[in-house]
Short mmCIF file of C-alpha atoms in Angstrom, two decimals:
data_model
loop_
_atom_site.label_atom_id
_atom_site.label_comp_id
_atom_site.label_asym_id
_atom_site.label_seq_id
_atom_site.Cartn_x
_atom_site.Cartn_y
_atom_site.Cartn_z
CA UNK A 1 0.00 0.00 0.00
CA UNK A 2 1.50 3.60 -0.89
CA UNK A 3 1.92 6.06 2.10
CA UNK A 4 -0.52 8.61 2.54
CA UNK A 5 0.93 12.17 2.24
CA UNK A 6 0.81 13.91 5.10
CA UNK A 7 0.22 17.48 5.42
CA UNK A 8 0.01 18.37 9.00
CA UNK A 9 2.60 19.87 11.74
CA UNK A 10 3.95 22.08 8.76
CA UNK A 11 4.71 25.62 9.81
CA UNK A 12 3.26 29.26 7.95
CA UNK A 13 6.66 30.00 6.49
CA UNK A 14 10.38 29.28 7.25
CA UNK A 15 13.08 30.52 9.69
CA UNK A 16 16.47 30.22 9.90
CA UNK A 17 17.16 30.97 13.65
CA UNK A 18 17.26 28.03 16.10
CA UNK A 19 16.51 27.82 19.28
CA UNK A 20 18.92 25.48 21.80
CA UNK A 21 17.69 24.16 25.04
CA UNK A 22 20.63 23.34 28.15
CA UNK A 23 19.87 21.21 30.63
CA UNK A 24 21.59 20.44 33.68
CA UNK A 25 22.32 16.32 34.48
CA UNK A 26 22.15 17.02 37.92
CA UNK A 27 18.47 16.75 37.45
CA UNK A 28 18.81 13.34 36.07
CA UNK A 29 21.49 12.64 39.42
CA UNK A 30 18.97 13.31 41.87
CA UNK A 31 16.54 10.54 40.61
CA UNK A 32 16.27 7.95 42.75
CA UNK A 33 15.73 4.73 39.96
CA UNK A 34 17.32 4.27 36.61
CA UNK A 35 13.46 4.14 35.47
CA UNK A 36 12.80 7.24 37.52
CA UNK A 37 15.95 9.41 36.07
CA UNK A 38 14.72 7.87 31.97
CA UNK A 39 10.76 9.05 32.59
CA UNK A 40 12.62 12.65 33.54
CA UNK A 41 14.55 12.16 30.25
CA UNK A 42 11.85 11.44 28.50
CA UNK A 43 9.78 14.41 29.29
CA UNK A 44 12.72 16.67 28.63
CA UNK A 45 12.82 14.86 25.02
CA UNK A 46 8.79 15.55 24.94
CA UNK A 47 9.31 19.27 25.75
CA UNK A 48 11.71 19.46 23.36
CA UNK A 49 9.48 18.31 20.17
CA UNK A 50 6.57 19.72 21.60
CA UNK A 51 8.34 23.49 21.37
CA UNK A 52 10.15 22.60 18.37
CA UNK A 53 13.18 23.10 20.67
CA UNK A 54 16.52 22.69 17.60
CA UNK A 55 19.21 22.09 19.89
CA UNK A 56 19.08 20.06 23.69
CA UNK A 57 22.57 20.63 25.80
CA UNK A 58 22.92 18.42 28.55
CA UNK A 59 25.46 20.62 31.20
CA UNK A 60 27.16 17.93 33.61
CA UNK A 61 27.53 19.78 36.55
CA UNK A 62 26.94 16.24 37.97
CA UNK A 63 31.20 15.60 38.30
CA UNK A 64 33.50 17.59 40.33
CA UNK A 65 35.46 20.52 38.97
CA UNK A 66 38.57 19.44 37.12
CA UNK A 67 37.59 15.91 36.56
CA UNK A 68 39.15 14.34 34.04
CA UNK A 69 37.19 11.10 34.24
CA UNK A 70 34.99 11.39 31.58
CA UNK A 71 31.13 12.53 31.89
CA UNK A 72 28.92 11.56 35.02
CA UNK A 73 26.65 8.96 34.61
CA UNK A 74 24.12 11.03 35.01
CA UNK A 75 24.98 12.92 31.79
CA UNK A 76 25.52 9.96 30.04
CA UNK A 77 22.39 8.01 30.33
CA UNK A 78 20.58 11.88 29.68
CA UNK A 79 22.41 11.67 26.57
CA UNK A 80 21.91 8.62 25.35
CA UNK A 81 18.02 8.48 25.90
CA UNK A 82 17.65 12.18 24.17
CA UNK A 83 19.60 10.56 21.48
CA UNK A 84 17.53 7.36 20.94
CA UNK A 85 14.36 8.89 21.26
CA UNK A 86 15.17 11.58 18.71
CA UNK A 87 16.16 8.89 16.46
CA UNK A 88 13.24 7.70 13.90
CA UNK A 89 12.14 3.74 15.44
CA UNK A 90 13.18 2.37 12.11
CA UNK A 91 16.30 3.47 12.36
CA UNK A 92 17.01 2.29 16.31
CA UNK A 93 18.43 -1.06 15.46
CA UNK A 94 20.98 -0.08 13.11
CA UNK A 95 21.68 3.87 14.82
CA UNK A 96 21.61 2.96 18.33
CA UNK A 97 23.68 0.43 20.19
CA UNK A 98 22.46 -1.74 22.90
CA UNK A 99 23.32 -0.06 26.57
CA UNK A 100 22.86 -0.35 30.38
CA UNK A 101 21.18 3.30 30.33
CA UNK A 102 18.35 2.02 27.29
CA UNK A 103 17.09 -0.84 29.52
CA UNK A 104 14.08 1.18 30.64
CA UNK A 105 13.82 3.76 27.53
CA UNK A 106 11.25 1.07 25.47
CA UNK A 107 8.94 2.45 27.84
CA UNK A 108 8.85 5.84 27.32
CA UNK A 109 5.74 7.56 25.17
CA UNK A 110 7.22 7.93 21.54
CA UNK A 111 7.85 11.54 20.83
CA UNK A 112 5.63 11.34 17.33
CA UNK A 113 7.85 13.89 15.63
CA UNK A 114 7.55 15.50 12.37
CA UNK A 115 10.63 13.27 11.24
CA UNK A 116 9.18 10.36 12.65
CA UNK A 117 7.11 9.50 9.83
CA UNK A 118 4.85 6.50 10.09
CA UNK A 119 4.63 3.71 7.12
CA UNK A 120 1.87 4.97 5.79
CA UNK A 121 2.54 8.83 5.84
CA UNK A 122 4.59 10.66 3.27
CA UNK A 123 6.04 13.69 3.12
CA UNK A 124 8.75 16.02 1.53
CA UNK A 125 11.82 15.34 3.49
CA UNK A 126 12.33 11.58 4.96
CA UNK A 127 15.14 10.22 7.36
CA UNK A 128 17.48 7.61 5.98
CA UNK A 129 19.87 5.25 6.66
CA UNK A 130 22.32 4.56 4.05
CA UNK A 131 22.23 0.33 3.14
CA UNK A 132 24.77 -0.09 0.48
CA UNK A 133 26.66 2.27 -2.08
CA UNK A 134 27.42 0.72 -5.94
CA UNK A 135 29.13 1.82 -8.73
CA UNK A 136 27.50 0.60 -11.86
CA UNK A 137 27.49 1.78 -15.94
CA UNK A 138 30.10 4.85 -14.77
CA UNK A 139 27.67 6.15 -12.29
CA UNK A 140 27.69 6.48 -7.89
CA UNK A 141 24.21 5.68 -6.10
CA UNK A 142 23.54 4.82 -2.94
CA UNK A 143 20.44 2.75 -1.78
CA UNK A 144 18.82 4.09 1.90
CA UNK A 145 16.64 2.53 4.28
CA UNK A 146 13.91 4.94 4.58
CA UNK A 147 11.23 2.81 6.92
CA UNK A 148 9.16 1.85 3.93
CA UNK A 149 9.14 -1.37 1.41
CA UNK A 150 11.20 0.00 -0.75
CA UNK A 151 14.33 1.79 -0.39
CA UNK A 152 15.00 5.27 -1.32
CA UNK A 153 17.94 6.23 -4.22
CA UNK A 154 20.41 8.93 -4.18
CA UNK A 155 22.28 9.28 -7.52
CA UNK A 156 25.88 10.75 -6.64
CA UNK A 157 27.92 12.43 -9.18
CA UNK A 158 30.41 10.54 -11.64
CA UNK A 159 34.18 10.35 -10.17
CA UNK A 160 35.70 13.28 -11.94
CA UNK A 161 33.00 15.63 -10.82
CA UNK A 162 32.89 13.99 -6.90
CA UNK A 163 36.53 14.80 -6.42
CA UNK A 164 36.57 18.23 -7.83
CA UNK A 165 33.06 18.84 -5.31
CA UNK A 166 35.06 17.11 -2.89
CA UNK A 167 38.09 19.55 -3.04
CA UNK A 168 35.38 22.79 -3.22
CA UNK A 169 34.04 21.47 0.07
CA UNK A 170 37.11 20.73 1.64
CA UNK A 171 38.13 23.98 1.38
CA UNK A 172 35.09 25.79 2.39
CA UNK A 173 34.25 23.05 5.55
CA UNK A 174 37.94 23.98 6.56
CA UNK A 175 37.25 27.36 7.44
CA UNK A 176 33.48 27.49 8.30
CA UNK A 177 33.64 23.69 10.20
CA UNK A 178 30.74 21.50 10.16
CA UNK A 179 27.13 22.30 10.69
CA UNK A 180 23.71 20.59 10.03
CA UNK A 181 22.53 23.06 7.04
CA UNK A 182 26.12 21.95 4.85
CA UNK A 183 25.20 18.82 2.52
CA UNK A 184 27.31 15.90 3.78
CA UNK A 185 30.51 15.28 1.32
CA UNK A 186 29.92 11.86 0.25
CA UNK A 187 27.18 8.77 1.41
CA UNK A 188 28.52 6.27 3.31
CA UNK A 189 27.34 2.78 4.12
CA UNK A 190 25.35 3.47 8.05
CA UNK A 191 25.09 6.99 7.79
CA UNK A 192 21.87 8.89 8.98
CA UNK A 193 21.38 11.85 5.88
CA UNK A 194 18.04 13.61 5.38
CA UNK A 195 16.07 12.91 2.19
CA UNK A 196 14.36 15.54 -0.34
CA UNK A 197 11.85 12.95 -1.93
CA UNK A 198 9.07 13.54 -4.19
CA UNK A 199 5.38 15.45 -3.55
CA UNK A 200 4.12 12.19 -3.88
CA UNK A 201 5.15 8.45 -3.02
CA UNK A 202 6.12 6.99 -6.47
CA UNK A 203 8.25 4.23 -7.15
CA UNK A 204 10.31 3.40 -10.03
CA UNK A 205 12.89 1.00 -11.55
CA UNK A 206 16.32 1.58 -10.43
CA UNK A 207 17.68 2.19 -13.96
CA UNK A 208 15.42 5.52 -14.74
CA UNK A 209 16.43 6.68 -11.25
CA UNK A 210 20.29 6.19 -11.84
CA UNK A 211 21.53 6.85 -15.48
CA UNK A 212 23.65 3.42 -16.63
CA UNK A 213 21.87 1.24 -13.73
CA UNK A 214 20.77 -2.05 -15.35
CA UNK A 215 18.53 -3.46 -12.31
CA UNK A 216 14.82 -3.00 -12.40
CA UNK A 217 14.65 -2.95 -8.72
CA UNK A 218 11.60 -0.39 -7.58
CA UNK A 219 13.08 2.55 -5.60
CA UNK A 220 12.30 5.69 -4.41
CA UNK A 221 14.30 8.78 -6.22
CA UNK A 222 15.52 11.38 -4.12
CA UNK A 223 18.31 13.57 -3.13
CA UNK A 224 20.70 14.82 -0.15
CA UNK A 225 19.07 17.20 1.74
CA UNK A 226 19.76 18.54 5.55
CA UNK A 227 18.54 18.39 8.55
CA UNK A 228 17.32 22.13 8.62
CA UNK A 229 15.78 22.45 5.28
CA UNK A 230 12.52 21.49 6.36
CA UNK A 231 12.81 24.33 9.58
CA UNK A 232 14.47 27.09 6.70
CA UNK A 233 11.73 26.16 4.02
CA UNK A 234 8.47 25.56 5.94
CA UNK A 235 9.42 26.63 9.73
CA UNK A 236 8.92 22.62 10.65
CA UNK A 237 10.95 21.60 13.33
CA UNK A 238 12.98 18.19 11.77
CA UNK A 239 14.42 16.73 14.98
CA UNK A 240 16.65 18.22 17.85
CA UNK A 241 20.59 17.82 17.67
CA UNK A 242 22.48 16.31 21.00
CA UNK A 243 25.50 17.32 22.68
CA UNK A 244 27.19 16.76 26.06
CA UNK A 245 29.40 19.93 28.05
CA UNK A 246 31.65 19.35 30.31
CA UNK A 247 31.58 22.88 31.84
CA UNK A 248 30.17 26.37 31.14
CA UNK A 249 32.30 27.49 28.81
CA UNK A 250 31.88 24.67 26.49
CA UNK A 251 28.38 25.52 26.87
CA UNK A 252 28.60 29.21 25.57
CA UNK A 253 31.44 28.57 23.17
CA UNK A 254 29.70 27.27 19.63
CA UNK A 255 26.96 26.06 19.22
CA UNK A 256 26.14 22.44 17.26
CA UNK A 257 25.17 24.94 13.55
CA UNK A 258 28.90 25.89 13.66
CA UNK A 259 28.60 29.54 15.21
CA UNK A 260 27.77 31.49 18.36
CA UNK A 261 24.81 31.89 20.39
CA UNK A 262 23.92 35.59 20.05
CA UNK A 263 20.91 35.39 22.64
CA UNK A 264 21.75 33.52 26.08
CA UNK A 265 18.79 33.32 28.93
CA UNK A 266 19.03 31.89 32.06
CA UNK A 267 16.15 30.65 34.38
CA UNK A 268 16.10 31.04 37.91
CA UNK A 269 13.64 32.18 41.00
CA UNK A 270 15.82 34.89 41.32
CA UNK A 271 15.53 36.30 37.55
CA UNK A 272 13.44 39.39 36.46
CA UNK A 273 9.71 38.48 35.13
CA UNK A 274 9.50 38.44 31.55
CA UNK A 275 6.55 40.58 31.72
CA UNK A 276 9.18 42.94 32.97
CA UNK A 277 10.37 42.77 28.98
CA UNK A 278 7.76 43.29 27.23
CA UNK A 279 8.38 46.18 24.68
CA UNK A 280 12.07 47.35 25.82
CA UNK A 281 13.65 46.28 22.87
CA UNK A 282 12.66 47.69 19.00
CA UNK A 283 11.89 44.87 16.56
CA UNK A 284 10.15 44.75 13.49
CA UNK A 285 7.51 42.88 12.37
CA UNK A 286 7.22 40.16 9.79
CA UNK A 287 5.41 42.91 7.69
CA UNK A 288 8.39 45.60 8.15
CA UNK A 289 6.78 47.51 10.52
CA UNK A 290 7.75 48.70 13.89
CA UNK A 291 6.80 46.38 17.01
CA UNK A 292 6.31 47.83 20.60
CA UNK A 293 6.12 44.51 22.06
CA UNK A 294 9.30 42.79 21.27
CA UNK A 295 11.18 40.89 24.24
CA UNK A 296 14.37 40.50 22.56
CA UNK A 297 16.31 41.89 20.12
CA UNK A 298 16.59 39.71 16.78
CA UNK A 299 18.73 36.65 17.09
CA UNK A 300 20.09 33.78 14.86
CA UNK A 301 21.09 31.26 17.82
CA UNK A 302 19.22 31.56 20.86
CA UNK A 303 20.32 28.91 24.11
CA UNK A 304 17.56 28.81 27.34
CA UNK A 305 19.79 27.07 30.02
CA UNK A 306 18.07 25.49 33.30
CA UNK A 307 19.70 24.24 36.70
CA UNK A 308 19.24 21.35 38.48
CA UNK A 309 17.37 21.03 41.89
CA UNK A 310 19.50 23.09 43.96
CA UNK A 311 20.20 25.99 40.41
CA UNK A 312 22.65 27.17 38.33
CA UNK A 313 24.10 28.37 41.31
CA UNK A 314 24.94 24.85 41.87
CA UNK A 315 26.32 24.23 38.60
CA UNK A 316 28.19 27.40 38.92
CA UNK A 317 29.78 26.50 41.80
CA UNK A 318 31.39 23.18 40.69
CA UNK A 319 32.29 24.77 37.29
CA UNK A 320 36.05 26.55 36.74
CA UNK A 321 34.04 29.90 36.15
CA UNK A 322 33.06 30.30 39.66
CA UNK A 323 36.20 32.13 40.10
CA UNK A 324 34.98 34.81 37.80
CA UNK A 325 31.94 35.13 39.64
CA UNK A 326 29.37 33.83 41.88
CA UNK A 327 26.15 35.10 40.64
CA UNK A 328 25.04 33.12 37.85
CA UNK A 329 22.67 35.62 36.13
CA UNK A 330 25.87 37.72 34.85
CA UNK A 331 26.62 34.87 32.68
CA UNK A 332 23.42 35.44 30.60
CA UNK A 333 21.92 38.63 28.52
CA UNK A 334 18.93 37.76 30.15
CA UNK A 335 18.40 36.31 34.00
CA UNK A 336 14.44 35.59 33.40
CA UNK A 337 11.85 33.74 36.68
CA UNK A 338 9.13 32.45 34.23
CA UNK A 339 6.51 31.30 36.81
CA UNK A 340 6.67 34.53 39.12
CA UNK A 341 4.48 34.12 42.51
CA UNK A 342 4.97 30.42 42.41
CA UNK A 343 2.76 28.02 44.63
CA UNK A 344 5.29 25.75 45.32
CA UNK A 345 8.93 26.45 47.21
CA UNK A 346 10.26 24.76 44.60
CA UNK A 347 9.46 23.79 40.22
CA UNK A 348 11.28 20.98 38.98
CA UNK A 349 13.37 20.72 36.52
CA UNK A 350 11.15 19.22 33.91
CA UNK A 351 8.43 21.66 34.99
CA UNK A 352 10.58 24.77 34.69
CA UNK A 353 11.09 23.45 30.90
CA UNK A 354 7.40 23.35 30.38
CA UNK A 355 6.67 26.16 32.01
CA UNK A 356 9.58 28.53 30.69
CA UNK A 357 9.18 27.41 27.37
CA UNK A 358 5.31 27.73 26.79
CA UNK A 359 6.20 31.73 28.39
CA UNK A 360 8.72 31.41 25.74
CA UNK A 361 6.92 30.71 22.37
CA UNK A 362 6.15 33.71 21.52
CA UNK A 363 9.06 35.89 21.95
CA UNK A 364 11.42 33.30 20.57
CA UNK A 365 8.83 32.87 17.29
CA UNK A 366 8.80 28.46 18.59
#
């Protein structure tokens, strides 16, 4: 049966500014189960989706200052389960290894992502897990497992054109360094690439996809794409990217799309409202006009960092920074308490995430 198209979870136009979530482990440390600390993972991994959040950081301020023993286990088992639940389920076997810190992640809600596309949905961009590359008739393809029952084909160029591509790329990657909107430089067999595929799903023999293929095998035609297209295009969120720091600086020093983060917030009790905001700063509108209500000033890499139970005093305070200061709200542009006149004495980490982010949408355009 051919996949239905799907149309839904598609955004009114396309943006190229990303938004990163940071996370302290700590939150994960203070769990009391290994089920218990994956549930809290989970719901991070939820938030994230949910707020079409581009970017989740997980800060281990879970090790001692100076440690050179590798990440907590704390931060490890928060990275690993933001990893496998970001990847697509047809991909798990084949992306992500069997581990200790998985044993209790089968039972997590899925997150039902826009890149998590079901076998009977379709759509414009598909993940894909390169199967095999072949060399037939003078030309480069490589066939992808794309979830469905057939694969997907990516024609590559001929030889002489590949290496002089190659040698264009090396030189620009050299200076500008990685980043998930550069096309990757060649397919390789188990690589993850996103997939441009047709408007509709439409297979066809293997030898009108790939010029001097001989096999009539059915196949899907498409092309490299990235993993921000679809967020650039259509403003659809396409997955979040996963990295571990080891300390604060690591944090604010690049950010996973190869530059910096022009817009840092902190969260904390102790912040200002972001009521308090409202219309201090003078934006324009999508239409060109000016806005009275902006929050922020225009950005291209925004990061919203939360603490742990006990802050980001505490992470602060085990991080080599603390000599610099001890007030963690000079580290950020903006030091922001989004659930003023709390009931509680204290909001969870997951919580704050909800809550913060939700105050968020808006002013960040989520």
């Amino acid at each position: 049966m051919a996949p239905k198209t799907q149309s839904t979870l598609i955004g009114q136009s396309g943006r190229r500014s990303t938004v990163s979530l940071a996370v302290a482990a700590s939150c994960v440390a203070n769990a009391s189960t290994q089920a218990l600390a994956t549930q809290l993972a989970g719901q991070i991994a939820r938030a994230a989706v949910v707020f079409s959040v581009d970017e989740v950081i997980v800060l281990d301020d879970a090790v001692g200052p100076g440690s050179t023993a590798g990440p907590s286990e704390a931060a490890a088992l928060l990275v690993r389960v933001l990893q496998y639940l970001e990847t697509p389920q047809y991909l798990r076997r084949a992306l992500v290894p069997m581990h200790p810190d998985l044993r209790c992640a089968g039972a997590l809600p899925p997150l039902d992502a826009p890149h998590h596309l079901r076998a009977d949905a379709w759509d414009g961009w598909r993940e894909g897990l390169v199967r095999e590359v072949r060399e037939e008739g003078g030309s480069s393809y490589a066939l992808l497992d794309v979830g469905l029952e057939a694969d997907a084909c990516v024609a590559m160029a001929r030889a002489a054109e590949r290496d002089a591509s190659k040698e264009k790329r090396r030189k620009r990657s050299s200076s500008a360094g990685s980043s998930p909107s550069a096309l990757p430089p060649t397919l390789q067999k188990g690589m993850r690439v996103t997939l441009r595929v047709e408007d509709a799903p439409k297979t066809v023999p293997l030898r009108e996809a790939v010029p001097g293929a001989a096999s009539v095998q059915a196949v899907y035609p498409a092309s490299m794409s990235t993993p921000m297209a679809p967020r650039a295009e259509q403003g659809r969120a396409w997955g979040y990217l996963v990295r571990l720091a080891s300390s604060l600086e690591e944090l604010f020093a690049r950010s996973s799309f190869g530059d910096a983060y022009d817009l840092s917030i902190g969260t904390s009790e102790r912040g200002v409202s972001l009521e308090s905001l409202r219309g201090r700063v003078e934006s324009d509108d999508a239409a060109g006009a000016p806005c009275s209500m902006a929050y922020f000033p225009a950005f291209k890499r925004a990061l919203v960092v939360f603490g742990g139970p006990s802050g980001l005093e505490y992470a602060l305070d085990k991080d080599p920074w603390k000599s610099k200061t001890s007030n963690p709200g000079e580290l950020f542009q903006y030091y922001l308490n989004t659930c003023p006149h709390q009931g509680s004495r204290t909001i969870r980490t997951e919580e704050a995430i909800l809550i913060s982010l939700a105050a968020l949408r808006e002013p960040l355009q989520l």
